[in-house]
mmCIF file with all atom_site columns, C-alpha atoms in Angstrom:
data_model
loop_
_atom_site.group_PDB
_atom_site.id
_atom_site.type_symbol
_atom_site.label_atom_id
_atom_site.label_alt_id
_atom_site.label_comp_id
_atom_site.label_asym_id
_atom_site.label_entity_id
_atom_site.label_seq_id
_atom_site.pdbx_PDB_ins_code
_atom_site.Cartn_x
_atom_site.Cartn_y
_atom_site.Cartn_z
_atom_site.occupancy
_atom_site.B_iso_or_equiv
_atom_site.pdbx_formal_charge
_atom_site.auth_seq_id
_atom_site.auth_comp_id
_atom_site.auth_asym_id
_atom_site.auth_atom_id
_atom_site.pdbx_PDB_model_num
ATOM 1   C CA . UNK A 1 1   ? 3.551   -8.091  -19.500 1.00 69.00 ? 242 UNK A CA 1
ATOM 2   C CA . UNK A 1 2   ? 3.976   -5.056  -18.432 1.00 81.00 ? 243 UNK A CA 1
ATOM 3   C CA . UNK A 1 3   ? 1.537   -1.874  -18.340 1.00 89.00 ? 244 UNK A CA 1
ATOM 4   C CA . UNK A 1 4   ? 2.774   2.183   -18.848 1.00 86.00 ? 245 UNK A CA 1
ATOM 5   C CA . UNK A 1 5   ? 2.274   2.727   -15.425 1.00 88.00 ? 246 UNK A CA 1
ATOM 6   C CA . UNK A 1 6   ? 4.091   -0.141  -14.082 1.00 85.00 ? 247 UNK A CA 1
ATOM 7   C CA . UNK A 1 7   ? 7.200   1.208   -16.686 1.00 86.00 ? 248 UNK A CA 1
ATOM 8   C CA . UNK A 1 8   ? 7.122   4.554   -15.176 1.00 84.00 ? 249 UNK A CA 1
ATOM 9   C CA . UNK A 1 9   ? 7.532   3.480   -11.839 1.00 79.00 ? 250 UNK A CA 1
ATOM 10  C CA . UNK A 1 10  ? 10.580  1.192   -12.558 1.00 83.00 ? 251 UNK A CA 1
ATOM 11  C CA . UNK A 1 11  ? 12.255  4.045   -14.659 1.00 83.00 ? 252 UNK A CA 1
ATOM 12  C CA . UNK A 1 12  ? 14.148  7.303   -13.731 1.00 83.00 ? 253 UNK A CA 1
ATOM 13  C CA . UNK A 1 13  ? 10.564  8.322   -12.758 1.00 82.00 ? 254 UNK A CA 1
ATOM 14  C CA . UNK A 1 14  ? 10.149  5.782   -9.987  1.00 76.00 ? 255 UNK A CA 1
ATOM 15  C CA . UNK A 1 15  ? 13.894  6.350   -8.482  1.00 80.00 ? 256 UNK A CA 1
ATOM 16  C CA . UNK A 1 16  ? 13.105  10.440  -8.182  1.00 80.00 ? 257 UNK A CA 1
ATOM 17  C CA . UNK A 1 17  ? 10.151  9.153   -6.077  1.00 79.00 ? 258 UNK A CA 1
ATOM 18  C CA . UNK A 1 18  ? 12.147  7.208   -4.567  1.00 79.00 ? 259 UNK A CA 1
ATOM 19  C CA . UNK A 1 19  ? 14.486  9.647   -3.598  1.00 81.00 ? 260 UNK A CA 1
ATOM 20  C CA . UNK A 1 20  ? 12.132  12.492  -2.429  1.00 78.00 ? 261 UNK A CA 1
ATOM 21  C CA . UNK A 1 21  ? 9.496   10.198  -0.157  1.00 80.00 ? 262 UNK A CA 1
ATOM 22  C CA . UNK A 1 22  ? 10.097  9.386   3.408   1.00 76.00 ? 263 UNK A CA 1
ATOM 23  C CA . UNK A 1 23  ? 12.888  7.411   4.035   1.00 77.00 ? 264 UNK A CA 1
ATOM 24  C CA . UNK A 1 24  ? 12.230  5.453   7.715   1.00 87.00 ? 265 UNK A CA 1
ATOM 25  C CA . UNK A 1 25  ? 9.571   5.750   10.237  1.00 91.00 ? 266 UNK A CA 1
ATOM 26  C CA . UNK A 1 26  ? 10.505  8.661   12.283  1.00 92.00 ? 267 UNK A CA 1
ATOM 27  C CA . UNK A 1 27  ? 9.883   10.557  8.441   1.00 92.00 ? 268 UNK A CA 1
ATOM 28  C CA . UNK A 1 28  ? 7.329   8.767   7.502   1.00 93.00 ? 269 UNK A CA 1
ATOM 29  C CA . UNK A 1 29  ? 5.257   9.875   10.772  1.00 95.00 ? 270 UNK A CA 1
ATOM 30  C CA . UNK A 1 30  ? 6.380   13.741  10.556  1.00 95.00 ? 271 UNK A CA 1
ATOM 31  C CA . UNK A 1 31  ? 4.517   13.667  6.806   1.00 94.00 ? 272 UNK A CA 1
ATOM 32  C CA . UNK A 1 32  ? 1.070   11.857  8.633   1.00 96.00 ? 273 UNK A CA 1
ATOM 33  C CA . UNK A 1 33  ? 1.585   14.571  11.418  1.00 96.00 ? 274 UNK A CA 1
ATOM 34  C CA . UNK A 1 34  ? 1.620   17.301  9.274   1.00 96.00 ? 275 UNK A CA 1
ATOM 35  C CA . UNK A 1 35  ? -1.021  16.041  7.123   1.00 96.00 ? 276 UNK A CA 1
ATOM 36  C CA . UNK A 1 36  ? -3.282  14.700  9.770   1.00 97.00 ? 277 UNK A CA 1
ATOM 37  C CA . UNK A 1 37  ? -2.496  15.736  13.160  1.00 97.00 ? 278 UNK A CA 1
ATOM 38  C CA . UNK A 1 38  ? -2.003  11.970  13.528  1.00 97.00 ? 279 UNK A CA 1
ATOM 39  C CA . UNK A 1 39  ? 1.031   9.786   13.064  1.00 97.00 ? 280 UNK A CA 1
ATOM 40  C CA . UNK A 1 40  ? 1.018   6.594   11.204  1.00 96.00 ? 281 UNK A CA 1
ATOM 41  C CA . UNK A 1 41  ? 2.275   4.386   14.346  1.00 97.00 ? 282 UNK A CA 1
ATOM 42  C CA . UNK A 1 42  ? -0.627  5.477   15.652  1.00 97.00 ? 283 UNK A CA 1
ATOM 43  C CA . UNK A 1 43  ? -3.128  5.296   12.840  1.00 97.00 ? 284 UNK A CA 1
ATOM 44  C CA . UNK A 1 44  ? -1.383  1.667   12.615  1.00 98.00 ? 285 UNK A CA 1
ATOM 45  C CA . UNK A 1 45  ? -2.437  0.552   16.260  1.00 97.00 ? 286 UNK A CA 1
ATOM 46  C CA . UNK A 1 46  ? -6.048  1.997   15.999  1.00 97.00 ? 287 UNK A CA 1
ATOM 47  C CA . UNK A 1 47  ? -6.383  -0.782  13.131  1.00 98.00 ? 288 UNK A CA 1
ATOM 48  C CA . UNK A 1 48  ? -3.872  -3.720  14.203  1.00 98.00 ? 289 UNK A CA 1
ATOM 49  C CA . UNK A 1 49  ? -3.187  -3.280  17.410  1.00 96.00 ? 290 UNK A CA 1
ATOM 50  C CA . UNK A 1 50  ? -5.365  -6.414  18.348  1.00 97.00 ? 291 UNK A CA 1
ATOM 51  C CA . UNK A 1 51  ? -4.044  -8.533  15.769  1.00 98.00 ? 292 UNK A CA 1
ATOM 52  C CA . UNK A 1 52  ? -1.228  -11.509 17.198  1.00 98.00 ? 293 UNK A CA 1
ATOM 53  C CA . UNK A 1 53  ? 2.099   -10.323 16.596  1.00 98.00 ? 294 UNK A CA 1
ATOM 54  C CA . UNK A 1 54  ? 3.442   -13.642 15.164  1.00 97.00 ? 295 UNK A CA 1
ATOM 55  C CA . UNK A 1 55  ? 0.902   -13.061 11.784  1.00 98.00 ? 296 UNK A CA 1
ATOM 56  C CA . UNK A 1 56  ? 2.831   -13.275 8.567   1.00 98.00 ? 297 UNK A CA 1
ATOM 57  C CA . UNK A 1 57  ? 2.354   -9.681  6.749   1.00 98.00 ? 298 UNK A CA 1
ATOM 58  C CA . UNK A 1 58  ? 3.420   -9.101  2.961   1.00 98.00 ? 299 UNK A CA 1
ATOM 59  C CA . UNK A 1 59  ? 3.198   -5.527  1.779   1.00 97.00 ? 300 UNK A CA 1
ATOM 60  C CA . UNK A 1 60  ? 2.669   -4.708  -2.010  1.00 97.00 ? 301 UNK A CA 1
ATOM 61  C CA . UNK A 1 61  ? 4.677   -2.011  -3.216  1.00 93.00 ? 302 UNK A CA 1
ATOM 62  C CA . UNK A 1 62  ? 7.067   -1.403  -0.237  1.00 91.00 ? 303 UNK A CA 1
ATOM 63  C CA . UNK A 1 63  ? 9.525   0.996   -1.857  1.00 89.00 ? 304 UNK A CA 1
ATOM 64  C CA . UNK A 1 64  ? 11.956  1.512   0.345   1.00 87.00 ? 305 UNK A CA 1
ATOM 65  C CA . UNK A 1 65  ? 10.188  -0.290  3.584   1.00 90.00 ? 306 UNK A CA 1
ATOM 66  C CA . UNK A 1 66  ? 9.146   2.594   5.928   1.00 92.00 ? 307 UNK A CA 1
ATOM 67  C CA . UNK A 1 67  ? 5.794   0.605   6.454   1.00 94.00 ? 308 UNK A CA 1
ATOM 68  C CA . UNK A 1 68  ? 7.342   -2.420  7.356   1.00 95.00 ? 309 UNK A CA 1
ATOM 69  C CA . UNK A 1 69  ? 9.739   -0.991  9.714   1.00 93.00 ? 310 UNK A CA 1
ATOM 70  C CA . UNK A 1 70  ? 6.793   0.334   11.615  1.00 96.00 ? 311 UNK A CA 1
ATOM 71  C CA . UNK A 1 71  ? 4.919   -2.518  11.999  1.00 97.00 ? 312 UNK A CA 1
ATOM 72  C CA . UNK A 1 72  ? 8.306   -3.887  13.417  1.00 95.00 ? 313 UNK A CA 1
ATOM 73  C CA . UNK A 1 73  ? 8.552   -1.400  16.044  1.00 95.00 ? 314 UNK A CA 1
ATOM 74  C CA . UNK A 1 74  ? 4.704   -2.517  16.700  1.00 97.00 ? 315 UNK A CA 1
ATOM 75  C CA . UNK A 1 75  ? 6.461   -6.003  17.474  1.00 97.00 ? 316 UNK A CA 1
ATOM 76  C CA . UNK A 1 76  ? 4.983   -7.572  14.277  1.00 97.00 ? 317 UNK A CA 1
ATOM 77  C CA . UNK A 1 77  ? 7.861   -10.103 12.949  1.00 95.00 ? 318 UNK A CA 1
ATOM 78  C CA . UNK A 1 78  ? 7.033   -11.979 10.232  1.00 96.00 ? 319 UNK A CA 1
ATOM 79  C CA . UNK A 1 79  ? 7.097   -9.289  7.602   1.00 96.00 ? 320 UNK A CA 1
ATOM 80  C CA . UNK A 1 80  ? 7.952   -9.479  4.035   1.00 96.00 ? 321 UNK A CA 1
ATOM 81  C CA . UNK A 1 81  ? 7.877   -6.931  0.951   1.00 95.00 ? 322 UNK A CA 1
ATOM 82  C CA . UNK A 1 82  ? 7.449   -7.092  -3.159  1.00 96.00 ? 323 UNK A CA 1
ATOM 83  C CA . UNK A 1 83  ? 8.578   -4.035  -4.679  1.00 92.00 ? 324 UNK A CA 1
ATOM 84  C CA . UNK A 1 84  ? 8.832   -3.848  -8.297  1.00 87.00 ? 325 UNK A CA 1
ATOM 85  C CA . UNK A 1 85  ? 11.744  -1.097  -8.260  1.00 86.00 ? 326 UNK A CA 1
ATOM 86  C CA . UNK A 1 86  ? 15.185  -2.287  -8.045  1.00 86.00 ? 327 UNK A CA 1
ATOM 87  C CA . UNK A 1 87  ? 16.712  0.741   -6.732  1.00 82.00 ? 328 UNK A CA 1
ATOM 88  C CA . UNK A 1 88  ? 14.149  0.607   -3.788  1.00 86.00 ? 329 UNK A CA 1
ATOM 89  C CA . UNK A 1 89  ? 14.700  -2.558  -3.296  1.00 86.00 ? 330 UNK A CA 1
ATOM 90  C CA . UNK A 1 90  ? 18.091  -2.060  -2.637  1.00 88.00 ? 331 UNK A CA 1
ATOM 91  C CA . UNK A 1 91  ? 18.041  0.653   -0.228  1.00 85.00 ? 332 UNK A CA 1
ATOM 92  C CA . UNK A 1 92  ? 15.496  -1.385  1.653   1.00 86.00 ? 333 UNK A CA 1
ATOM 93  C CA . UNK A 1 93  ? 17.987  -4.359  1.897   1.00 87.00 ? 334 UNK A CA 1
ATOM 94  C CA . UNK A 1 94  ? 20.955  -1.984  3.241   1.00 85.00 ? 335 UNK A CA 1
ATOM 95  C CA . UNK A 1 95  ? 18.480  -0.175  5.756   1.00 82.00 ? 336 UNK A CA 1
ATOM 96  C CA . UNK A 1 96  ? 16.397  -3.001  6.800   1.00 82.00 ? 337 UNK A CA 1
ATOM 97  C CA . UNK A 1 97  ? 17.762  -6.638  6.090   1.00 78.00 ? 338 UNK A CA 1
ATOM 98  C CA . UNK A 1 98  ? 15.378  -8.420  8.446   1.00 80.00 ? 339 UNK A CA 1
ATOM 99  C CA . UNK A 1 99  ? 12.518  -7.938  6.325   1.00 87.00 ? 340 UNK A CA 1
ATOM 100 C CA . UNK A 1 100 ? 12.280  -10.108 3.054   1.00 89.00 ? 341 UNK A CA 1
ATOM 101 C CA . UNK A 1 101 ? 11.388  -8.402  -0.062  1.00 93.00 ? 342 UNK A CA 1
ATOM 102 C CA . UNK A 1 102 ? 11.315  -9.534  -3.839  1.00 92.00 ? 343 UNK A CA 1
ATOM 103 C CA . UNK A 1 103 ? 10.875  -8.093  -7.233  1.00 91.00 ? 344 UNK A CA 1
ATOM 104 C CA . UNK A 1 104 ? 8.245   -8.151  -8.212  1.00 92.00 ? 345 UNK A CA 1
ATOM 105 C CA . UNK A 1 105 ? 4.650   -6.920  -9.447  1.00 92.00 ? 346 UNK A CA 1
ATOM 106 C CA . UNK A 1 106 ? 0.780   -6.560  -8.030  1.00 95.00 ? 347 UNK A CA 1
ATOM 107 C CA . UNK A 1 107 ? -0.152  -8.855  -11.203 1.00 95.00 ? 348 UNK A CA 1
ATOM 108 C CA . UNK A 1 108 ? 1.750   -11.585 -10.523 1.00 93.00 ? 349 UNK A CA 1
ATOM 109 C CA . UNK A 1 109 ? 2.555   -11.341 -6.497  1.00 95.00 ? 350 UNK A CA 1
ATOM 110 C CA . UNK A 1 110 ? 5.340   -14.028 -6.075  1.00 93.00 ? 351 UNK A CA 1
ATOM 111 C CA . UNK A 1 111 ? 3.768   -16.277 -3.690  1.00 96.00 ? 352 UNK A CA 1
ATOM 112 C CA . UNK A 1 112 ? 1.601   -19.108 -3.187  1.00 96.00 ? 353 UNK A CA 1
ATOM 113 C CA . UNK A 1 113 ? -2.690  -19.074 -2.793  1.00 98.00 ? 354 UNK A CA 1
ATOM 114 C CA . UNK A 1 114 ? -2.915  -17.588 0.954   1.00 97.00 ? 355 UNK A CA 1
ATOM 115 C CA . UNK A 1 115 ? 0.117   -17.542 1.812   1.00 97.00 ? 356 UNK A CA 1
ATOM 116 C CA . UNK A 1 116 ? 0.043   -14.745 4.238   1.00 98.00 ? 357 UNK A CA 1
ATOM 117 C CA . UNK A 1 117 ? -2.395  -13.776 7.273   1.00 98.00 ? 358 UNK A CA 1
ATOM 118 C CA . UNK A 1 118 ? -2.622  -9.832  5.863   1.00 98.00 ? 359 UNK A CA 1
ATOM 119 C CA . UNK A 1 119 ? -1.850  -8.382  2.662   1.00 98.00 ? 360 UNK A CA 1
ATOM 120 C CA . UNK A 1 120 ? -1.628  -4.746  2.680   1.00 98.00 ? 361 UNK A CA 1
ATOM 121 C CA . UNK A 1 121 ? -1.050  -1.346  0.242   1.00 98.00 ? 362 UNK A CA 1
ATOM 122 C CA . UNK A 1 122 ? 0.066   2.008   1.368   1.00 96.00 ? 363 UNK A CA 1
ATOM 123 C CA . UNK A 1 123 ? -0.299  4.066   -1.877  1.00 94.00 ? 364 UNK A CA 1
ATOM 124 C CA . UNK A 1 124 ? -0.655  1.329   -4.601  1.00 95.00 ? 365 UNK A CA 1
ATOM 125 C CA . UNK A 1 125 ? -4.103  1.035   -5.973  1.00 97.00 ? 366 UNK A CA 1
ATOM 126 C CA . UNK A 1 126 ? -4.066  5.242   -6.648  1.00 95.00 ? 367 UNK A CA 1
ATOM 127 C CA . UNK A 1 127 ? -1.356  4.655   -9.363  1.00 93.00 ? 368 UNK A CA 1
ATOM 128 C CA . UNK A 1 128 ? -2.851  1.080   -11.274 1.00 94.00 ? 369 UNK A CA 1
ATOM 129 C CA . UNK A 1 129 ? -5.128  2.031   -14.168 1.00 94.00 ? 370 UNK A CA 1
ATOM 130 C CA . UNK A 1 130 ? -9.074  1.546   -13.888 1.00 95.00 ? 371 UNK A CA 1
ATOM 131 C CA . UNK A 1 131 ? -9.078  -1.209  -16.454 1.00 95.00 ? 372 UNK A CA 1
ATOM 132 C CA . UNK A 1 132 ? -6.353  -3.540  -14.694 1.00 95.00 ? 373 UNK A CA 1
ATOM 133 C CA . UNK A 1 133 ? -7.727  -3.010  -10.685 1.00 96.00 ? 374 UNK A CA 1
ATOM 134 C CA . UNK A 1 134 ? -9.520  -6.224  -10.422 1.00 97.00 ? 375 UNK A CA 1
ATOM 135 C CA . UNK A 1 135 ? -6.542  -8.271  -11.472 1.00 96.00 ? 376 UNK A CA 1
ATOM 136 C CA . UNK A 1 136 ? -4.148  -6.209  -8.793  1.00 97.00 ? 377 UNK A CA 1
ATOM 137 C CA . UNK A 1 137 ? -7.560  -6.708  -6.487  1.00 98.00 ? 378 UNK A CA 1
ATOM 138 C CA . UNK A 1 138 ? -7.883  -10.551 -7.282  1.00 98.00 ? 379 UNK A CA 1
ATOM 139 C CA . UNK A 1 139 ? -3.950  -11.344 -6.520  1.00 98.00 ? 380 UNK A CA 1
ATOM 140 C CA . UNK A 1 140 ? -3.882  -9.414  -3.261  1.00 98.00 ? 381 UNK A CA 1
ATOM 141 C CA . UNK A 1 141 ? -7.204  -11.624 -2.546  1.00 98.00 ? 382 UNK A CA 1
ATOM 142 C CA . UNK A 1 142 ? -5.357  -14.933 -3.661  1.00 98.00 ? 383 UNK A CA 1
ATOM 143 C CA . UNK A 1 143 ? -2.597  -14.842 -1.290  1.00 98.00 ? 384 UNK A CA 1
ATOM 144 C CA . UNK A 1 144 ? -4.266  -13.087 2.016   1.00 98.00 ? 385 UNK A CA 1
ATOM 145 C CA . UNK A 1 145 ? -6.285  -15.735 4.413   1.00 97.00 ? 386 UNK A CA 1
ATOM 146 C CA . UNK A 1 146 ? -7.487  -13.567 6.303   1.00 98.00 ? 387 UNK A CA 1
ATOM 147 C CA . UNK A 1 147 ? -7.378  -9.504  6.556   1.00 98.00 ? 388 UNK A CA 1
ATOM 148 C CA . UNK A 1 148 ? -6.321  -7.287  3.664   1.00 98.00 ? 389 UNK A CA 1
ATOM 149 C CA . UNK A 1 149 ? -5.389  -3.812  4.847   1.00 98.00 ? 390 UNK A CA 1
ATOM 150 C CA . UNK A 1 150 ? -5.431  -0.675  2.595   1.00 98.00 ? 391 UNK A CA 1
ATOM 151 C CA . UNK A 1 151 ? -4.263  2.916   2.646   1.00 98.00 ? 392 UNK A CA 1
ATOM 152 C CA . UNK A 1 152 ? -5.237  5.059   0.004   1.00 98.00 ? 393 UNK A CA 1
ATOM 153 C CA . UNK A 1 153 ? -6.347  8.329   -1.762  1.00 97.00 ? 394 UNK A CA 1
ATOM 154 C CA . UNK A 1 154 ? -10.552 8.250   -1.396  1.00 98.00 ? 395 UNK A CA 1
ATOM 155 C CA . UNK A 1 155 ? -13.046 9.565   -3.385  1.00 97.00 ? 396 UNK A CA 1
ATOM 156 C CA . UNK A 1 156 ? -16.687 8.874   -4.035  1.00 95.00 ? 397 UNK A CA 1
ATOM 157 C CA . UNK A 1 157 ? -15.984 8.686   -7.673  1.00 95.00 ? 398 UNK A CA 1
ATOM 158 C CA . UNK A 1 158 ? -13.194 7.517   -9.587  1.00 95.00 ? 399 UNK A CA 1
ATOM 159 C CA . UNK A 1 159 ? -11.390 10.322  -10.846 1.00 95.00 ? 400 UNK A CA 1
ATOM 160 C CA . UNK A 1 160 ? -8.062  10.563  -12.423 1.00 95.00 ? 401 UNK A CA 1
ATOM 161 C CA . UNK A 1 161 ? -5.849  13.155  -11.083 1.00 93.00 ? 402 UNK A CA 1
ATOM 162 C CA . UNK A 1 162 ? -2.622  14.661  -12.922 1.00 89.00 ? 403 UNK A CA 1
ATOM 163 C CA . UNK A 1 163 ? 0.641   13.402  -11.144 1.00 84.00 ? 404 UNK A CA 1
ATOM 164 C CA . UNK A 1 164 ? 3.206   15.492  -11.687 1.00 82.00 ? 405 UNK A CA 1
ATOM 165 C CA . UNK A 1 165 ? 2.249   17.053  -14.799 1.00 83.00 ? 406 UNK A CA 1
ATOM 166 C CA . UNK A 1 166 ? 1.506   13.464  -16.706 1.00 83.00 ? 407 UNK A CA 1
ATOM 167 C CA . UNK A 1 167 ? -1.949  11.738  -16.986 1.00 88.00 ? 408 UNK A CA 1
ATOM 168 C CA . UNK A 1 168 ? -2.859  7.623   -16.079 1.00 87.00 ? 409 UNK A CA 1
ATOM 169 C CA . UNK A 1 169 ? -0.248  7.529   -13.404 1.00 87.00 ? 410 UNK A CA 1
ATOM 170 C CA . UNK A 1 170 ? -2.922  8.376   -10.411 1.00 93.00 ? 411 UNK A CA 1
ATOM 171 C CA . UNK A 1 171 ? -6.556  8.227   -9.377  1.00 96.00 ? 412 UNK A CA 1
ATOM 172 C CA . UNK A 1 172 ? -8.952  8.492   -6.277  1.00 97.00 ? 413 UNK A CA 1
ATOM 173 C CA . UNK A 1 173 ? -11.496 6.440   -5.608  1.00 97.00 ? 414 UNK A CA 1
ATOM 174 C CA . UNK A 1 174 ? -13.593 4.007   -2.950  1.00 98.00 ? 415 UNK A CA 1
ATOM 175 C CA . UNK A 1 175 ? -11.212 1.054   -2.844  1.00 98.00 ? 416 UNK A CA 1
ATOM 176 C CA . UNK A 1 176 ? -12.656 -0.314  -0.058  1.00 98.00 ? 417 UNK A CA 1
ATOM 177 C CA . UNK A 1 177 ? -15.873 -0.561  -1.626  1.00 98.00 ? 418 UNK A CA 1
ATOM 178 C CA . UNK A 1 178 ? -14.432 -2.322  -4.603  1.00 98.00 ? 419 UNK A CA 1
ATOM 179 C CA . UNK A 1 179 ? -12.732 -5.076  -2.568  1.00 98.00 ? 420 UNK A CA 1
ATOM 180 C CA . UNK A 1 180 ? -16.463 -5.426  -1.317  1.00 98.00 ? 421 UNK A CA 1
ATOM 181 C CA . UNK A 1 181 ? -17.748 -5.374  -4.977  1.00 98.00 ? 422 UNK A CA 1
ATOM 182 C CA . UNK A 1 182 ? -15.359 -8.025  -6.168  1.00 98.00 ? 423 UNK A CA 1
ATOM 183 C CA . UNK A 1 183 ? -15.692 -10.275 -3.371  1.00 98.00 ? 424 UNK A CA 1
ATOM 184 C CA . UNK A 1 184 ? -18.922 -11.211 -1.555  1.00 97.00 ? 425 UNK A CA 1
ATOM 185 C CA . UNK A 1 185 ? -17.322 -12.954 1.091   1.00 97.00 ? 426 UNK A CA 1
ATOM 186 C CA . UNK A 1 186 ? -15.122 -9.616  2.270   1.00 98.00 ? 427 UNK A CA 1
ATOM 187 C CA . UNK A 1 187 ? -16.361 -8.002  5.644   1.00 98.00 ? 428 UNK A CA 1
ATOM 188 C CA . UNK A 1 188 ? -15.595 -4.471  6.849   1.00 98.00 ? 429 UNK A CA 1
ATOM 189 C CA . UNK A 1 189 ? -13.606 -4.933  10.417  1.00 98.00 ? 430 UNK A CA 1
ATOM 190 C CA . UNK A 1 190 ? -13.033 -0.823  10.136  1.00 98.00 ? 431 UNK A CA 1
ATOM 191 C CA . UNK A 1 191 ? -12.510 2.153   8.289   1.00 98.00 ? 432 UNK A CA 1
ATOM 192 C CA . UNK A 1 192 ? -10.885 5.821   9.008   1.00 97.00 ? 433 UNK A CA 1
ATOM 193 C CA . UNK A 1 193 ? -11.638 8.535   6.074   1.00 98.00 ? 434 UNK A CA 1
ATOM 194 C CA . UNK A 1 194 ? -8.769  10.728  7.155   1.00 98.00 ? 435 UNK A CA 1
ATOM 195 C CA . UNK A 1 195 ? -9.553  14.490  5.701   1.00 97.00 ? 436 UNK A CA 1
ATOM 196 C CA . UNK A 1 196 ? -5.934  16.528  5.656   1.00 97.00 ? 437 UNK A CA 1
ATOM 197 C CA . UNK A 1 197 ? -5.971  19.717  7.456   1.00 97.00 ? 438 UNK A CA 1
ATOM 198 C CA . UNK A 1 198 ? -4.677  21.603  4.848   1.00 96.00 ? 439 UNK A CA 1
ATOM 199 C CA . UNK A 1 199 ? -7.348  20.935  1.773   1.00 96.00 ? 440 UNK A CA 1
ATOM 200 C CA . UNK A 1 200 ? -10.210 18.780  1.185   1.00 95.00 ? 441 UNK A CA 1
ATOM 201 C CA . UNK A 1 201 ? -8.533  16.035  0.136   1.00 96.00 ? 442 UNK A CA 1
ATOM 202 C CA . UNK A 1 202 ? -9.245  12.546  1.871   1.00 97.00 ? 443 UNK A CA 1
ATOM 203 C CA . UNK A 1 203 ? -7.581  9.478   2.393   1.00 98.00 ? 444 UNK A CA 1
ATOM 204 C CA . UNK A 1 204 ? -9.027  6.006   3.713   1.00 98.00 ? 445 UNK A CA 1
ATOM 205 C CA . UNK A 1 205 ? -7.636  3.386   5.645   1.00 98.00 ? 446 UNK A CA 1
ATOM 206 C CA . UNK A 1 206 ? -9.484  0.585   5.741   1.00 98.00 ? 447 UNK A CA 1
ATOM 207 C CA . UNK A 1 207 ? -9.466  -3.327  7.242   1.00 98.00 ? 448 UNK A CA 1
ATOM 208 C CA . UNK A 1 208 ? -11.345 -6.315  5.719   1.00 98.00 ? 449 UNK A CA 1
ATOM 209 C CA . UNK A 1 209 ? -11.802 -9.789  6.659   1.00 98.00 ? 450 UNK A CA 1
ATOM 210 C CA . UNK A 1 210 ? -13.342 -13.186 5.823   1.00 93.00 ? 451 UNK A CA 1
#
C-alpha cells in the first residue's frame, strides 16, 4: 500500500527535489553552515563521535546519500541506505557504490528484526502524515538494537506546514518525544534544538538508546 505522500515523493515531485537538494557532503555542509553557523560533519561528531566505527548504520530515506557519505569520511563503514525513489537511488549508486541501498519504504524497511546497531532519518518523519507515524516509528524500532538517531524539523506542537504550495506533504513536531511515547524502554543519550540564524525556525537532532 501506498499513502499520497509516499506517491508524491516517487513522482516528478520527488525527482525536482531530488535535483535541487545537496548533492555530496562538501554541499550538504555549506546549507548547515549557512543555516546554523555549524556544519553537519560536525553536528555529526558532537553525537557519534564515540560510537565504534565498525557499527552497522541503515539510513531511511537516503535520497541521493550525502548522509552516508559523511559518516564515511567519519570512518564509519558498514553503511547501508533504503530510498524509496528510483531516480535517487540511482545517482547514489553512480556517486557512491560502496554504500548499499534498496528500494524501498519506512512501512515496510527491507530488513530483518534488529538488524542494524543505528537506524537513522535526516528529514523523513516531517513529510509522513500524523495518522501513519507510529507505524514508520515502530519499523525504525524493529530493526535498530541499539541507538536510533534523528534529524528533524521541531516544534512543540504538531503543526502542518504548506510545502511548496500543497498541503499533507510536511509537518513539525517533537519526534523525539514520540519515540519516547511509543516506547518505554527508549532513553535520551542527547539532544541539540538547533534554532537557524535567519528565522525562528528550529530543528532537533536527537540520539536514543536502550
Amino acid at each position: 500500500n501506498s499513502t499520497q505522500q509516499m506517491r508524491e515523493w516517487a513522482s516528478i515531485f520527488g525527482r525536482d527535489y531530488t535535483n535541487r537538494t545537496y548533492q555530496n557532503v562538501e554541499e550538504m555542509n555549506d546549507l548547515y553552515m549557512g543555516n546554523f553557523g555549524i556544519n553537519r560533519a560536525n553536528l555529526n561528531e558532537q553525537f557519534l563521535d564515540s560510537l565504534d566505527r565498525s557499527i552497522k548504520i541503515l539510513e531511511i530515506g537516503c535520497n541521493t546519500g550525502a548522509q552516508l557519505q559523511c559518516l564515511r569520511q567519519m570512518g564509519f563503514t558498514q553503511l547501508y541506505g533504503i530510498e524509496l525513489q528510483r531516480y535517487a537511488i540511482k545517482a547514489l549508486r553512480e556517486q557512491t557504490p560502496y554504500i548499499d541501498v534498496l528500494q524501498g519504504n519506512i512501512f515496510n524497511i527491507p530488513f530483518y528484526d534488529k538488524c542494524f546497531d543505528l537506524v537513522f532519518t535526516s528529514g523523513i518523519l516531517i513529510h509522513i502524515h500524523p495518522n501513519d507515524l507510529h507505524i514508520a516509528m515502530n519499523e525504525i524500532y524493529r530493526c535498530t538494537k541499539k541507538y536510533i538517531w534523528g534529524y528533524e524539523y521541531y516544534s512543540d506542537k504538531y503543526t502542518m506546514v504548506s510545502y511548496r504550495d500543497k498541503k499533507n506533504l510536511l509537518w513539525k513536531a517533537d519526534f523525539m518525544q514520540m519515540y519516547l511515547d511509543q516506547f518505554p524502554n527508549l532513553v535520551l543519550v542527547k539532544e541539540n534544538r538547533l534554532k537557524y540564524l535567519k528565522n525562528d525556525n528550529v530543528d532537533s537532532m536527537f540520539l536514543l538508546s536502550y
